[in-house]
Amino acid sequence: MKVLHISTSDSGGAGGCARRINAALFDEGVDSRMLVYRKKSKDDRVVRYSHLGYRIERLMKDLGFKTSDMKDISALKAWRPNVYTLPVSKHDLSRHPLVKEADIIHLHWINNFVDYPSFFKNVDKPIIWTLHDENLFHGVAHYDDPAIKNEAIEIKFRKLKEKCLSVLDNLHIVFLSEYMKRQYVDEPVITSASKYIINNMVDCSVFAGIDKNVARERFNIPSDVKVISFVADNISDNRKGLTNLLEAIKKTGRDDIVVLAVGANRDGTDFDGVVQTGRLSGAGEMSAAYSAADLFVMPSLAEAFAQSPIEAMACGVPVVMTPISGSDELIKDYNGIRCADMSIEALSVAINEALSRNYDPKAIREDVESRFSPYAIASRYIEVYNHALTACKSK
């Protein structure tokens, strides 16, 4: 069985997740490779689609060249900040040798890379699609925003997606959480698809707790304070909720809490009382950031199935989460608290409660090892692949 993963990138939230799945499958003996538009890793199992094509497109973008659709997206973003991408491109991936020789095509975050009309018309193989956000159910937006639902460009590409996908008989959708499946299982664009739930994975051989005092020394944090760790690709992204976290901490009435924020600060927002690490590279540095904390908090407004909480749990750190997608599966009594609702008040109550409890780091880690290991998640995907191949042969 030859599996080809397709992703716009092999880095970031979705791209990194796709690369981890690819590696886990390879370790279980599956002939698995990955095709990407932007390659940042040195992984030999990841193949860049076209280095020259990428550089030319980047140059055109830097020179200000935009299609009419790109201009419409720019105008939309100026009005309603969100993540917007196009489901069309000049790349016909159906002609690529790796696509032709694969038995299974596994899609991830493919926007601005895969051209929906040509790809889904010409690829007659089982297609597995892991949904890392909500974009498939919108036109160009990646997160739900009722205000743009009736915008022309949003309607245009929502209809295009439904036309390309709803008639497929070889499509298999993987949701990252039960919450996400409940929310979107009846969407017209995936009417004919088989649906599954498979969570993200974490490799406990690389994410592991270290001595708390040693970890704090790395970030110049004193040993006599309570530390909350927070992680985001961009900590100034309002959807990730750092501002809400700081407001919630104020409401706790405590003056002994320090926030350790990991990630870029692209907007240059000033966060008082926050220790900013910038981007950290590698599981070792991230493990130190998690281990320095008494509590990991994810105050996000929306996620598909966040990676950071299970990494923190692999380091034995309890977690507080807003009631977003994936929190039902992740949070149990012995590893943290799921907020009662999305309010700052509920977040404050959960933080106070979690800091007053005594958690068992060993039990937290063992639970993650059993539920979210690469072996456990790869095994689930292999089951889906076998089901898809059997269904395809019976047609």
Short mmCIF file of C-alpha atoms in Angstrom, two decimals:
data_model
loop_
_atom_site.label_atom_id
_atom_site.label_comp_id
_atom_site.label_asym_id
_atom_site.label_seq_id
_atom_site.Cartn_x
_atom_site.Cartn_y
_atom_site.Cartn_z
CA MET A 1 0.00 0.00 0.00
CA LYS A 2 1.46 3.34 -1.12
CA VAL A 3 0.14 6.42 0.67
CA LEU A 4 0.76 9.98 -0.49
CA HIS A 5 0.04 12.88 1.88
CA ILE A 6 -0.59 16.23 0.22
CA SER A 7 -0.23 19.46 2.19
CA THR A 8 0.56 23.05 1.26
CA SER A 9 3.38 22.97 3.82
CA ASP A 10 5.18 20.52 6.11
CA SER A 11 5.33 23.07 8.95
CA GLY A 12 2.85 24.95 11.09
CA GLY A 13 -0.10 23.35 12.85
CA ALA A 14 -1.65 21.35 10.01
CA GLY A 15 1.59 20.78 8.08
CA GLY A 16 3.44 19.58 11.16
CA CYS A 17 0.57 17.26 12.03
CA ALA A 18 0.59 15.81 8.50
CA ARG A 19 4.33 15.22 8.70
CA ARG A 20 3.95 13.43 12.04
CA ILE A 21 1.26 11.15 10.59
CA ASN A 22 3.48 10.43 7.58
CA ALA A 23 6.42 9.50 9.84
CA ALA A 24 4.29 7.35 12.16
CA LEU A 25 2.88 5.38 9.22
CA PHE A 26 6.37 4.86 7.82
CA ASP A 27 7.49 3.53 11.20
CA GLU A 28 4.63 1.02 11.05
CA GLY A 29 5.83 -0.29 7.69
CA VAL A 30 3.59 1.73 5.39
CA ASP A 31 5.11 3.11 2.16
CA SER A 32 4.16 6.69 3.04
CA ARG A 33 5.42 9.93 1.49
CA MET A 34 4.41 13.56 1.52
CA LEU A 35 4.09 16.11 -1.31
CA VAL A 36 4.18 19.81 -0.33
CA TYR A 37 4.34 23.22 -1.94
CA ARG A 38 6.50 24.76 0.81
CA LYS A 39 9.12 22.57 2.43
CA LYS A 40 10.88 23.67 5.61
CA SER A 41 11.92 20.37 7.16
CA LYS A 42 14.86 18.18 6.19
CA ASP A 43 12.68 15.06 6.16
CA ASP A 44 13.64 12.89 3.17
CA ARG A 45 10.09 11.50 3.04
CA VAL A 46 8.79 14.99 2.20
CA VAL A 47 9.00 16.02 -1.47
CA ARG A 48 8.71 19.63 -2.66
CA TYR A 49 6.36 20.02 -5.62
CA SER A 50 8.35 22.63 -7.54
CA HIS A 51 11.13 24.73 -6.07
CA LEU A 52 11.30 27.00 -9.14
CA GLY A 53 7.52 27.40 -9.32
CA TYR A 54 7.38 28.37 -5.65
CA ARG A 55 10.12 30.99 -6.05
CA ILE A 56 8.41 32.49 -9.13
CA GLU A 57 5.07 32.74 -7.33
CA ARG A 58 6.72 34.31 -4.29
CA LEU A 59 8.43 36.88 -6.55
CA MET A 60 5.13 37.73 -8.27
CA LYS A 61 3.50 38.18 -4.88
CA ASP A 62 6.34 40.43 -3.68
CA LEU A 63 5.94 42.51 -6.86
CA GLY A 64 2.26 42.98 -6.06
CA PHE A 65 0.78 40.80 -8.80
CA LYS A 66 -2.69 39.57 -7.85
CA THR A 67 -5.54 37.87 -9.66
CA SER A 68 -9.04 39.31 -9.29
CA ASP A 69 -9.83 36.60 -6.70
CA MET A 70 -6.71 37.52 -4.71
CA LYS A 71 -7.76 41.17 -4.76
CA ASP A 72 -11.23 40.22 -3.50
CA ILE A 73 -9.65 38.24 -0.66
CA SER A 74 -7.43 41.20 0.26
CA ALA A 75 -10.47 43.46 0.42
CA LEU A 76 -12.34 40.89 2.51
CA LYS A 77 -9.44 40.54 4.94
CA ALA A 78 -9.19 44.31 5.35
CA TRP A 79 -12.86 44.35 6.34
CA ARG A 80 -13.11 41.11 8.36
CA PRO A 81 -9.79 39.75 9.67
CA ASN A 82 -9.73 35.97 9.17
CA VAL A 83 -7.67 33.37 7.32
CA TYR A 84 -8.68 33.25 3.64
CA THR A 85 -7.35 31.01 0.88
CA LEU A 86 -8.37 29.86 -2.57
CA PRO A 87 -9.41 26.31 -3.57
CA VAL A 88 -8.02 26.87 -7.07
CA SER A 89 -4.48 27.10 -8.41
CA LYS A 90 -2.51 26.70 -11.62
CA HIS A 91 -1.05 23.40 -10.38
CA ASP A 92 -2.50 20.18 -11.79
CA LEU A 93 -1.34 17.75 -9.14
CA SER A 94 -3.22 14.88 -10.75
CA ARG A 95 -0.35 14.62 -13.26
CA HIS A 96 2.39 14.36 -10.63
CA PRO A 97 4.24 10.99 -10.61
CA LEU A 98 3.73 10.49 -6.86
CA VAL A 99 -0.01 11.00 -7.25
CA LYS A 100 -0.16 8.56 -10.15
CA GLU A 101 1.70 5.77 -8.33
CA ALA A 102 -0.09 6.12 -4.96
CA ASP A 103 -2.83 3.72 -3.85
CA ILE A 104 -4.19 6.17 -1.28
CA ILE A 105 -4.26 9.98 -1.46
CA HIS A 106 -4.33 11.60 1.98
CA LEU A 107 -5.15 15.32 1.94
CA HIS A 108 -4.45 17.78 4.75
CA TRP A 109 -4.27 21.62 4.54
CA ILE A 110 -4.16 22.01 0.73
CA ASN A 111 -5.29 25.58 0.06
CA ASN A 112 -3.56 27.74 -2.55
CA PHE A 113 -1.95 24.50 -3.77
CA VAL A 114 -4.46 21.88 -4.90
CA ASP A 115 -6.77 22.94 -7.72
CA TYR A 116 -10.15 21.47 -6.77
CA PRO A 117 -11.68 21.28 -10.30
CA SER A 118 -8.79 19.43 -11.97
CA PHE A 119 -7.71 17.32 -8.99
CA PHE A 120 -11.04 15.83 -7.99
CA LYS A 121 -12.06 15.29 -11.61
CA ASN A 122 -8.91 13.40 -12.56
CA VAL A 123 -7.89 11.47 -9.42
CA ASP A 124 -9.80 8.19 -9.35
CA LYS A 125 -8.39 6.73 -6.13
CA PRO A 126 -9.51 6.57 -2.51
CA ILE A 127 -9.09 10.04 -1.00
CA ILE A 128 -8.69 10.44 2.76
CA TRP A 129 -8.98 14.00 4.01
CA THR A 130 -8.00 15.04 7.53
CA LEU A 131 -9.72 18.34 8.30
CA HIS A 132 -7.41 20.58 10.31
CA ASP A 133 -9.87 23.49 10.34
CA GLU A 134 -13.30 24.49 8.99
CA ASN A 135 -12.28 25.71 5.52
CA LEU A 136 -13.86 22.85 3.57
CA PHE A 137 -17.29 24.01 4.74
CA HIS A 138 -16.78 27.63 3.72
CA GLY A 139 -15.76 29.28 0.46
CA VAL A 140 -12.49 31.05 1.19
CA ALA A 141 -12.72 31.51 4.97
CA HIS A 142 -11.09 29.11 7.41
CA TYR A 143 -13.21 30.05 10.41
CA ASP A 144 -16.93 30.64 10.68
CA ASP A 145 -17.98 34.27 10.37
CA PRO A 146 -21.70 34.89 9.63
CA ALA A 147 -20.88 38.43 8.46
CA ILE A 148 -19.14 37.19 5.30
CA LYS A 149 -21.47 34.30 4.48
CA ASN A 150 -23.22 36.24 1.69
CA GLU A 151 -20.13 37.86 0.19
CA ALA A 152 -19.81 37.09 -3.54
CA ILE A 153 -16.39 35.42 -3.35
CA GLU A 154 -17.46 33.29 -0.38
CA ILE A 155 -20.60 32.10 -2.20
CA LYS A 156 -18.69 31.48 -5.43
CA PHE A 157 -16.14 29.12 -3.94
CA ARG A 158 -18.54 27.44 -1.54
CA LYS A 159 -20.58 26.39 -4.58
CA LEU A 160 -17.43 25.30 -6.44
CA LYS A 161 -16.39 23.04 -3.56
CA GLU A 162 -19.80 21.43 -3.37
CA LYS A 163 -19.82 20.83 -7.13
CA CYS A 164 -16.37 19.23 -7.07
CA LEU A 165 -16.82 17.05 -3.97
CA SER A 166 -20.42 16.15 -3.28
CA VAL A 167 -20.58 13.66 -6.17
CA LEU A 168 -17.40 11.76 -5.27
CA ASP A 169 -17.80 8.13 -4.23
CA ASN A 170 -14.20 7.68 -3.05
CA LEU A 171 -13.99 10.41 -0.38
CA HIS A 172 -13.32 9.64 3.29
CA ILE A 173 -13.38 12.50 5.81
CA VAL A 174 -11.41 12.41 9.07
CA PHE A 175 -12.52 14.80 11.80
CA LEU A 176 -10.07 15.53 14.60
CA SER A 177 -12.75 15.53 17.30
CA GLU A 178 -16.29 14.44 18.11
CA TYR A 179 -17.28 18.09 18.46
CA MET A 180 -16.12 18.90 14.93
CA LYS A 181 -17.92 15.88 13.50
CA ARG A 182 -21.20 16.78 15.21
CA GLN A 183 -20.95 20.31 13.87
CA TYR A 184 -20.26 19.49 10.23
CA VAL A 185 -21.27 15.88 9.53
CA ASP A 186 -24.37 16.91 7.54
CA GLU A 187 -22.72 19.55 5.35
CA PRO A 188 -23.70 19.11 1.65
CA VAL A 189 -20.09 19.20 0.47
CA ILE A 190 -19.39 15.82 2.16
CA THR A 191 -22.79 14.20 1.70
CA SER A 192 -21.43 11.07 0.02
CA ALA A 193 -18.25 10.73 2.10
CA SER A 194 -17.49 8.21 4.83
CA LYS A 195 -16.73 9.94 8.14
CA TYR A 196 -14.28 9.06 10.94
CA ILE A 197 -12.80 10.61 14.09
CA ILE A 198 -9.05 10.37 14.66
CA ASN A 199 -7.32 12.71 17.11
CA ASN A 200 -3.88 14.26 16.75
CA MET A 201 -0.84 12.39 18.09
CA VAL A 202 2.10 13.23 20.32
CA ASP A 203 5.43 11.42 20.50
CA CYS A 204 6.19 10.93 24.19
CA SER A 205 9.70 9.81 23.33
CA VAL A 206 10.55 13.41 22.42
CA PHE A 207 8.09 15.33 24.63
CA ALA A 208 8.87 14.64 28.27
CA GLY A 209 8.97 16.59 31.51
CA ILE A 210 12.20 17.90 33.03
CA ASP A 211 12.89 19.27 36.51
CA LYS A 212 10.73 22.36 37.05
CA ASN A 213 13.46 24.48 38.60
CA VAL A 214 15.89 23.62 35.80
CA ALA A 215 13.22 24.53 33.24
CA ARG A 216 12.53 27.86 34.93
CA GLU A 217 16.19 28.76 34.98
CA ARG A 218 16.20 28.54 31.17
CA PHE A 219 13.60 31.31 31.01
CA ASN A 220 14.79 33.33 34.04
CA ILE A 221 11.61 32.66 36.00
CA PRO A 222 11.79 32.52 39.81
CA SER A 223 10.88 29.32 41.63
CA ASP A 224 8.42 30.94 44.07
CA VAL A 225 5.69 31.90 41.56
CA LYS A 226 2.91 30.04 39.77
CA VAL A 227 3.60 29.71 36.06
CA ILE A 228 1.00 29.33 33.32
CA SER A 229 2.33 28.38 29.91
CA PHE A 230 0.62 29.56 26.72
CA VAL A 231 1.56 28.53 23.17
CA ALA A 232 0.49 29.93 19.80
CA ASP A 233 2.05 30.33 16.38
CA ASN A 234 1.28 34.04 16.80
CA ILE A 235 0.61 35.02 20.41
CA SER A 236 -0.97 38.32 19.32
CA ASP A 237 -3.64 36.51 17.27
CA ASN A 238 -6.89 37.39 19.06
CA ARG A 239 -8.39 33.97 18.27
CA LYS A 240 -5.73 32.35 20.46
CA GLY A 241 -6.94 34.27 23.49
CA LEU A 242 -3.86 35.58 25.29
CA THR A 243 -5.62 38.86 26.10
CA ASN A 244 -8.55 36.92 27.57
CA LEU A 245 -6.12 34.81 29.60
CA LEU A 246 -4.53 37.91 31.12
CA GLU A 247 -7.96 39.32 31.98
CA ALA A 248 -8.95 36.01 33.56
CA ILE A 249 -5.80 35.99 35.69
CA LYS A 250 -6.65 39.46 36.99
CA LYS A 251 -10.06 38.15 38.04
CA THR A 252 -8.48 35.33 40.07
CA GLY A 253 -7.24 37.93 42.56
CA ARG A 254 -3.83 36.28 42.61
CA ASP A 255 -0.63 38.28 42.24
CA ASP A 256 1.76 35.33 42.05
CA ILE A 257 1.04 34.16 38.48
CA VAL A 258 3.52 34.55 35.63
CA VAL A 259 2.57 33.75 32.02
CA LEU A 260 5.20 32.10 29.84
CA ALA A 261 4.13 32.77 26.24
CA VAL A 262 5.72 30.74 23.45
CA GLY A 263 5.42 31.87 19.83
CA ALA A 264 5.97 34.80 17.52
CA ASN A 265 4.43 38.19 18.29
CA ARG A 266 3.77 39.28 14.71
CA ASP A 267 1.68 42.32 15.63
CA GLY A 268 4.19 43.51 18.23
CA THR A 269 1.45 43.71 20.86
CA ASP A 270 2.67 44.73 24.31
CA PHE A 271 1.63 42.21 26.98
CA ASP A 272 2.41 43.40 30.50
CA GLY A 273 3.80 40.80 32.88
CA VAL A 274 4.31 38.16 30.20
CA VAL A 275 7.59 36.35 29.65
CA GLN A 276 7.84 36.00 25.86
CA THR A 277 10.16 33.33 24.49
CA GLY A 278 9.53 33.91 20.79
CA ARG A 279 9.53 30.80 18.64
CA LEU A 280 11.18 27.75 20.16
CA SER A 281 12.70 25.07 17.95
CA GLY A 282 12.52 21.40 18.73
CA ALA A 283 10.73 19.21 21.24
CA GLY A 284 13.48 19.71 23.84
CA GLU A 285 12.94 23.47 24.10
CA MET A 286 9.16 23.07 24.02
CA SER A 287 9.33 20.41 26.75
CA ALA A 288 11.27 22.88 28.89
CA ALA A 289 8.61 25.55 28.35
CA TYR A 290 5.85 23.14 29.35
CA SER A 291 7.83 21.78 32.32
CA ALA A 292 8.43 25.27 33.72
CA ALA A 293 4.68 25.63 34.23
CA ASP A 294 2.29 24.61 36.97
CA LEU A 295 -0.52 24.76 34.44
CA PHE A 296 -0.95 24.94 30.67
CA VAL A 297 -3.88 27.09 29.54
CA MET A 298 -5.48 27.15 26.09
CA PRO A 299 -7.99 30.04 25.98
CA SER A 300 -8.60 29.73 22.21
CA LEU A 301 -11.85 30.81 20.60
CA ALA A 302 -11.64 27.97 18.06
CA GLU A 303 -9.47 24.94 17.27
CA ALA A 304 -9.89 21.69 15.35
CA PHE A 305 -7.89 19.61 17.84
CA ALA A 306 -5.06 21.55 19.39
CA GLN A 307 -1.59 20.00 19.54
CA SER A 308 -0.14 22.00 22.42
CA PRO A 309 -2.34 20.57 25.20
CA ILE A 310 -1.32 16.97 24.51
CA GLU A 311 2.33 18.02 24.34
CA ALA A 312 1.95 19.69 27.73
CA MET A 313 0.26 16.56 29.10
CA ALA A 314 3.10 14.42 27.74
CA CYS A 315 5.31 16.52 30.04
CA GLY A 316 2.99 15.77 32.97
CA VAL A 317 1.44 19.25 33.08
CA PRO A 318 -2.33 19.67 33.77
CA VAL A 319 -4.36 21.67 31.27
CA VAL A 320 -7.19 24.22 31.36
CA MET A 321 -9.09 24.64 28.08
CA THR A 322 -12.05 26.61 26.82
CA PRO A 323 -14.88 24.32 25.59
CA ILE A 324 -13.61 24.22 22.02
CA SER A 325 -13.33 21.29 19.62
CA GLY A 326 -11.23 18.51 21.11
CA SER A 327 -11.63 19.57 24.75
CA ASP A 328 -14.20 16.81 25.37
CA GLU A 329 -11.73 14.13 24.35
CA LEU A 330 -8.69 15.66 26.03
CA ILE A 331 -9.81 16.85 29.44
CA LYS A 332 -10.54 14.37 32.24
CA ASP A 333 -10.77 14.92 35.99
CA TYR A 334 -7.20 13.71 36.50
CA ASN A 335 -5.51 15.96 33.91
CA GLY A 336 -7.18 19.37 34.04
CA ILE A 337 -10.38 21.38 33.72
CA ARG A 338 -12.65 22.22 30.81
CA CYS A 339 -14.15 25.70 31.25
CA ALA A 340 -17.90 25.88 31.81
CA ASP A 341 -18.27 28.30 28.88
CA MET A 342 -16.24 30.69 26.72
CA SER A 343 -16.39 33.63 29.13
CA ILE A 344 -13.43 35.23 30.85
CA GLU A 345 -15.18 34.59 34.18
CA ALA A 346 -15.37 30.83 33.49
CA LEU A 347 -11.70 30.81 32.49
CA SER A 348 -10.78 32.59 35.72
CA VAL A 349 -12.74 30.10 37.84
CA ALA A 350 -11.10 27.15 36.06
CA ILE A 351 -7.58 28.56 36.56
CA ASN A 352 -8.18 29.11 40.27
CA GLU A 353 -9.60 25.63 40.67
CA ALA A 354 -6.80 23.94 38.74
CA LEU A 355 -4.08 25.74 40.71
CA SER A 356 -5.68 24.55 43.95
CA ARG A 357 -5.62 20.86 42.95
CA ASN A 358 -2.84 18.30 43.27
CA TYR A 359 -2.30 16.50 39.96
CA ASP A 360 -0.23 13.37 39.35
CA PRO A 361 2.22 14.15 36.51
CA LYS A 362 2.94 10.45 35.96
CA ALA A 363 -0.75 9.60 35.53
CA ILE A 364 -1.23 12.51 33.11
CA ARG A 365 1.67 11.34 30.95
CA GLU A 366 0.66 7.68 30.97
CA ASP A 367 -2.82 8.59 29.78
CA VAL A 368 -1.40 10.53 26.84
CA GLU A 369 0.93 7.64 25.95
CA SER A 370 -1.99 5.22 25.79
CA ARG A 371 -4.44 7.41 23.86
CA PHE A 372 -2.38 9.64 21.56
CA SER A 373 0.85 7.79 20.75
CA PRO A 374 2.07 7.65 17.13
CA TYR A 375 1.39 3.90 17.11
CA ALA A 376 -2.20 4.32 18.31
CA ILE A 377 -3.03 7.04 15.79
CA ALA A 378 -1.19 5.39 12.87
CA SER A 379 -3.11 2.17 13.55
CA ARG A 380 -6.40 4.06 13.23
CA TYR A 381 -5.35 5.55 9.90
CA ILE A 382 -4.28 2.14 8.58
CA GLU A 383 -7.78 0.86 9.40
CA VAL A 384 -9.31 3.73 7.42
CA TYR A 385 -6.98 3.08 4.46
CA ASN A 386 -7.87 -0.61 4.37
CA HIS A 387 -11.56 0.20 4.55
CA ALA A 388 -11.22 2.73 1.72
CA LEU A 389 -9.33 0.28 -0.50
CA THR A 390 -11.88 -2.49 0.14
CA ALA A 391 -14.78 -0.14 -0.64
CA CYS A 392 -13.05 0.97 -3.84
CA LYS A 393 -12.51 -2.63 -5.06
CA SER A 394 -16.15 -3.52 -4.43
CA LYS A 395 -17.41 -0.82 -6.81
#
